[in-house]
Short mmCIF file of C-alpha atoms in Angstrom, two decimals:
data_model
loop_
_atom_site.label_atom_id
_atom_site.label_comp_id
_atom_site.label_asym_id
_atom_site.label_seq_id
_atom_site.Cartn_x
_atom_site.Cartn_y
_atom_site.Cartn_z
CA MET A 1 33.32 129.41 -121.01
CA ASP A 2 35.00 126.99 -123.07
CA LEU A 3 33.46 123.47 -122.56
CA GLN A 4 35.98 121.85 -124.85
CA ASN A 5 38.94 122.51 -122.53
CA LEU A 6 37.31 120.82 -119.66
CA ASN A 7 38.15 117.13 -119.09
CA PRO A 8 35.07 115.64 -120.73
CA SER A 9 34.84 112.80 -118.08
CA SER A 10 35.11 115.18 -115.15
CA LEU A 11 32.01 115.67 -112.85
CA LYS A 12 32.21 119.34 -113.46
CA SER A 13 31.94 119.15 -117.21
CA ARG A 14 29.38 116.48 -117.21
CA PHE A 15 27.21 118.33 -114.82
CA THR A 16 27.78 121.68 -116.67
CA ALA A 17 26.78 120.14 -119.99
CA ARG A 18 23.49 118.72 -118.67
CA PHE A 19 22.55 121.84 -116.63
CA LEU A 20 23.28 124.31 -119.56
CA ARG A 21 21.05 122.15 -121.86
CA ALA A 22 18.31 122.09 -119.10
CA LEU A 23 18.67 125.92 -119.04
CA THR A 24 18.02 126.31 -122.74
CA GLU A 25 14.91 124.18 -122.52
CA ILE A 26 13.54 126.30 -119.44
CA ASN A 27 14.28 129.48 -121.35
CA ALA A 28 12.88 128.22 -124.68
CA PRO A 29 9.22 129.07 -124.64
CA LYS A 30 9.47 132.87 -124.85
CA THR A 31 6.40 134.77 -124.30
CA ILE A 32 6.06 138.54 -124.29
CA SER A 33 5.34 138.89 -120.58
CA SER A 34 8.15 136.52 -119.22
CA SER A 35 9.09 138.70 -116.29
CA SER A 36 6.12 138.58 -113.99
CA PRO A 37 6.99 137.54 -110.39
CA ARG A 38 4.95 134.35 -110.85
CA GLU A 39 6.89 133.26 -113.94
CA ILE A 40 10.24 134.34 -112.40
CA PHE A 41 9.30 132.07 -109.34
CA GLN A 42 8.16 129.17 -111.66
CA ARG A 43 11.69 129.54 -113.58
CA TYR A 44 13.41 129.57 -110.41
CA ARG A 45 11.74 126.27 -109.34
CA ARG A 46 12.60 124.69 -112.74
CA ILE A 47 16.24 125.95 -112.44
CA LYS A 48 16.53 124.32 -109.03
CA VAL A 49 15.14 121.07 -110.30
CA ALA A 50 17.49 121.16 -113.24
CA ALA A 51 20.47 121.70 -111.05
CA ASP A 52 19.56 118.78 -108.71
CA LYS A 53 18.63 116.46 -111.76
CA SER A 54 21.93 117.43 -113.52
CA MET A 55 23.95 116.78 -110.24
CA ALA A 56 22.20 113.43 -109.57
CA TYR A 57 22.47 112.17 -113.15
CA SER A 58 26.10 113.09 -113.52
CA VAL A 59 26.75 110.85 -110.47
CA ARG A 60 24.01 108.36 -111.53
CA SER A 61 23.61 105.32 -109.07
CA ARG A 62 27.27 105.39 -107.75
CA ARG A 63 26.25 106.99 -104.49
CA ILE A 64 23.38 106.49 -102.11
CA TRP A 65 22.61 110.06 -101.95
CA SER A 66 22.35 110.39 -105.74
CA ARG A 67 20.02 107.39 -105.94
CA ALA A 68 17.89 108.96 -103.16
CA THR A 69 17.75 112.15 -105.11
CA LEU A 70 16.94 110.55 -108.44
CA TRP A 71 14.16 108.41 -106.78
CA ARG A 72 12.79 111.57 -105.12
CA LEU A 73 12.76 113.52 -108.35
CA ARG A 74 11.05 110.68 -110.29
CA THR A 75 8.51 110.20 -107.62
CA ARG A 76 7.85 113.88 -107.45
CA SER A 77 6.96 114.07 -110.98
CA ARG A 78 4.83 111.01 -110.76
CA SER A 79 3.15 111.91 -107.54
CA ARG A 80 1.17 114.62 -109.42
CA ARG A 81 -0.70 111.75 -111.11
CA LEU A 82 -0.57 108.89 -108.40
CA VAL A 83 -1.87 108.89 -104.92
CA SER A 84 0.55 106.24 -103.75
CA PHE A 85 3.43 108.42 -102.98
CA GLY A 86 3.36 108.28 -99.19
CA ARG A 87 2.98 104.56 -99.22
CA ARG A 88 6.05 104.20 -101.54
CA ALA A 89 8.22 106.54 -99.42
CA SER A 90 7.60 104.47 -96.25
CA VAL A 91 8.19 101.18 -97.95
CA LYS A 92 11.62 102.21 -99.22
CA THR A 93 12.99 103.56 -95.89
CA ARG A 94 11.72 100.50 -94.06
CA THR A 95 13.66 98.06 -96.38
CA THR A 96 16.98 99.77 -96.30
CA ALA A 97 16.85 101.01 -92.52
CA SER A 98 16.93 97.50 -91.21
CA HIS A 99 20.70 97.02 -92.48
CA GLY A 100 22.13 100.17 -90.77
CA LYS A 101 20.15 99.96 -87.43
CA GLU A 102 22.58 98.29 -85.18
CA ASN A 103 25.61 100.48 -86.20
CA LYS A 104 23.52 103.55 -86.30
CA GLU A 105 22.31 103.07 -82.63
CA HIS A 106 25.97 102.51 -81.32
CA HIS A 107 27.83 105.26 -82.99
CA GLY A 108 25.08 107.35 -83.82
CA ALA A 109 24.31 107.62 -80.08
CA VAL A 110 27.77 108.87 -79.57
CA LEU A 111 27.53 111.72 -81.95
CA GLY A 112 23.87 112.16 -81.11
CA VAL A 113 22.00 115.17 -82.40
CA GLN A 114 24.66 116.37 -84.94
CA ALA A 115 24.38 112.99 -86.71
CA GLU A 116 20.60 113.14 -86.76
CA GLU A 117 20.98 116.69 -88.22
CA LEU A 118 23.24 115.50 -90.93
CA ARG A 119 20.83 112.72 -91.79
CA GLU A 120 18.19 115.19 -92.71
CA LEU A 121 20.43 117.20 -94.93
CA VAL A 122 22.06 114.53 -96.98
CA PRO A 123 19.69 112.73 -99.35
CA GLY A 124 18.87 109.24 -98.31
CA GLY A 125 20.65 109.98 -94.97
CA GLU A 126 17.88 108.55 -92.73
CA ALA A 127 18.75 104.96 -93.64
CA MET A 128 22.45 105.16 -93.69
CA ASP A 129 24.74 103.77 -91.02
CA LEU A 130 27.22 106.23 -89.55
CA CYS A 131 30.12 105.18 -91.81
CA ASN A 132 28.02 105.47 -95.04
CA LEU A 133 26.65 108.81 -93.81
CA LEU A 134 30.08 110.23 -93.29
CA ASP A 135 31.40 109.00 -96.53
CA GLU A 136 28.42 110.10 -98.54
CA THR A 137 28.46 113.43 -96.85
CA ALA A 138 31.97 114.12 -98.10
CA HIS A 139 31.02 113.33 -101.80
CA TYR A 140 27.88 115.23 -101.46
CA ILE A 141 29.78 118.33 -100.33
CA LYS A 142 32.04 118.17 -103.23
CA CYS A 143 29.16 117.76 -105.68
CA LEU A 144 27.13 120.62 -104.02
CA THR A 145 30.19 122.99 -104.53
CA THR A 146 30.36 121.92 -108.31
CA GLN A 147 26.64 122.58 -108.42
CA GLY A 148 27.13 126.08 -107.04
CA PHE A 149 29.93 126.86 -109.50
CA CYS A 150 28.00 125.55 -112.54
CA VAL A 151 24.80 127.70 -111.61
CA TYR A 152 27.05 130.57 -111.14
CA MET A 153 28.62 130.06 -114.41
CA GLY A 154 25.25 129.70 -116.04
CA GLY A 155 24.44 133.18 -114.60
CA LEU A 156 27.66 134.84 -115.95
CA LEU A 157 26.99 133.29 -119.43
CA CYS A 158 23.42 135.07 -119.36
CA GLU A 159 24.88 138.22 -117.96
CA GLY A 160 27.42 138.22 -120.59
CA CYS A 161 24.87 138.07 -123.26
CA CYS A 162 22.49 140.74 -121.84
CA MET B 1 34.97 101.84 -102.16
CA SER B 2 32.93 101.96 -99.07
CA SER B 3 30.92 98.73 -100.00
CA ARG B 4 34.13 96.78 -100.16
CA ARG B 5 35.33 98.15 -96.66
CA SER B 6 31.94 97.12 -95.25
CA ARG B 7 32.11 93.51 -96.62
CA SER B 8 35.47 92.94 -95.08
CA ARG B 9 34.40 94.47 -91.95
CA GLN B 10 31.51 91.88 -91.73
CA SER B 11 33.87 88.91 -92.08
CA SER B 12 36.08 90.04 -89.10
CA SER B 13 33.58 91.89 -86.89
CA SER B 14 30.16 93.21 -87.34
CA ARG B 15 30.86 96.58 -85.78
CA ILE B 16 32.41 99.66 -87.24
CA THR B 17 35.54 100.59 -85.41
CA ASP B 18 36.14 103.99 -83.93
CA ASP B 19 39.15 104.34 -86.04
CA GLN B 20 37.13 104.17 -89.13
CA ILE B 21 34.72 106.85 -87.73
CA TYR B 22 37.74 108.97 -86.92
CA ASP B 23 39.31 108.71 -90.39
CA LEU B 24 35.82 109.57 -91.97
CA VAL B 25 35.45 112.49 -89.62
CA SER B 26 38.98 113.80 -90.45
CA LYS B 27 38.22 113.56 -94.13
CA LEU B 28 35.07 115.58 -93.66
CA HIS B 29 37.08 118.01 -91.56
CA GLN B 30 39.44 118.71 -94.40
CA LEU B 31 36.47 119.85 -96.60
CA LEU B 32 35.17 122.49 -94.24
CA PRO B 33 36.42 125.88 -94.79
CA GLU B 34 36.12 127.29 -91.29
CA LEU B 35 37.83 124.57 -89.36
CA ARG B 36 40.62 124.01 -91.67
CA SER B 37 42.82 126.71 -90.24
CA ARG B 38 42.47 125.55 -86.50
CA ASN B 39 44.55 122.66 -85.00
CA SER B 40 42.63 119.56 -86.09
CA ASP B 41 43.60 117.58 -83.03
CA LYS B 42 41.54 119.81 -80.92
CA VAL B 43 38.31 119.68 -82.75
CA SER B 44 35.79 117.15 -81.69
CA ALA B 45 33.79 114.96 -84.10
CA ALA B 46 30.58 116.55 -82.81
CA LYS B 47 31.87 119.94 -83.63
CA VAL B 48 32.89 118.66 -87.21
CA LEU B 49 29.64 117.33 -87.80
CA GLN B 50 27.89 120.57 -86.52
CA GLU B 51 29.93 122.52 -89.05
CA THR B 52 29.32 120.19 -91.81
CA CYS B 53 25.51 120.68 -91.41
CA ASN B 54 25.99 124.41 -91.33
CA TYR B 55 28.24 124.32 -94.29
CA ILE B 56 25.76 122.12 -96.23
CA ARG B 57 22.91 124.58 -95.41
CA SER B 58 25.13 127.49 -96.52
CA LEU B 59 25.67 125.60 -99.89
CA HIS B 60 22.11 124.96 -100.48
CA LYS B 61 21.26 128.60 -99.76
CA GLU B 62 23.94 129.68 -102.15
CA VAL B 63 22.56 127.39 -105.03
CA ASP B 64 19.13 128.87 -104.09
CA ASP B 65 20.35 132.41 -104.41
CA LEU B 66 22.14 131.70 -107.62
CA SER B 67 19.23 129.95 -109.24
CA GLU B 68 16.96 133.07 -108.25
CA ARG B 69 19.35 135.38 -109.72
CA LEU B 70 19.55 133.12 -112.80
CA SER B 71 15.84 133.10 -113.19
CA GLU B 72 15.75 136.79 -112.98
CA LEU B 73 18.42 137.14 -115.69
CA LEU B 74 16.73 134.78 -118.13
CA ALA B 75 13.57 137.02 -117.86
CA THR B 76 15.62 140.09 -119.04
CA THR B 77 17.30 138.15 -121.78
CA ASP B 78 15.44 138.72 -124.87
CA SER B 79 14.57 136.41 -127.66
CA ALA B 80 17.49 137.13 -130.01
CA GLN B 81 19.93 136.78 -127.14
CA ALA B 82 18.44 133.63 -125.98
CA ALA B 83 18.88 132.25 -129.46
CA ILE B 84 22.68 133.12 -129.32
CA ILE B 85 22.98 131.39 -126.00
CA ARG B 86 21.17 128.37 -127.27
CA SER B 87 23.40 128.10 -130.43
CA LEU B 88 26.56 128.41 -128.36
CA LEU B 89 25.58 125.72 -125.99
CA MET B 90 24.63 123.25 -128.86
CA GLN B 91 28.08 123.08 -130.28
#
């Protein structure tokens, strides 16, 4: 896969560069028994976090969903040491939920269950009004397909070297 | 882009119009693989949202499966090959 031929400012190339770099860090500490089920699972968890991190950092704070993902990733790593995780999460949703509440009730009621379901799937969706939710969802889907592509390419790269 | 739209909305009226919702739902509809082939006029907004949820879940699962496969592949890659991968990626 030739990284130089990709448009350097495109989401795909930014994401790919970050993700592949993260992969090398995940793979770096080579021990003799690196294929136990537990280690495979731990590696799988780290790859998932790397994929989400790469995706969110490539979009940065330009989107509500990426900000929510970045916040969640940072809080998760801090929550292992801090006890206040639950308190922080409730404060955050309270401050942002008040803005979208009126519009959410009007149109959200029309689209009912489906909008609620969507809110749970899109990061930060609980506090968005319906307009933002639909707009963010479209961008989120585009990024998810890019993420899948990049993880797939990472796999091809490793397969090619085996 | 959406923040600019919401600011102008607030100056004229504080409610989102049905047209804006319809436009956004249509935009989502275009991204969905299953509904694209059918006549877009006949698909309800609720159906589009439902299919969107299913699509997002399938994308999540796809990344999950690919990540799992990748973690198994990394286990079988030995240290010499890992060094080759690393040097290729650091260019």
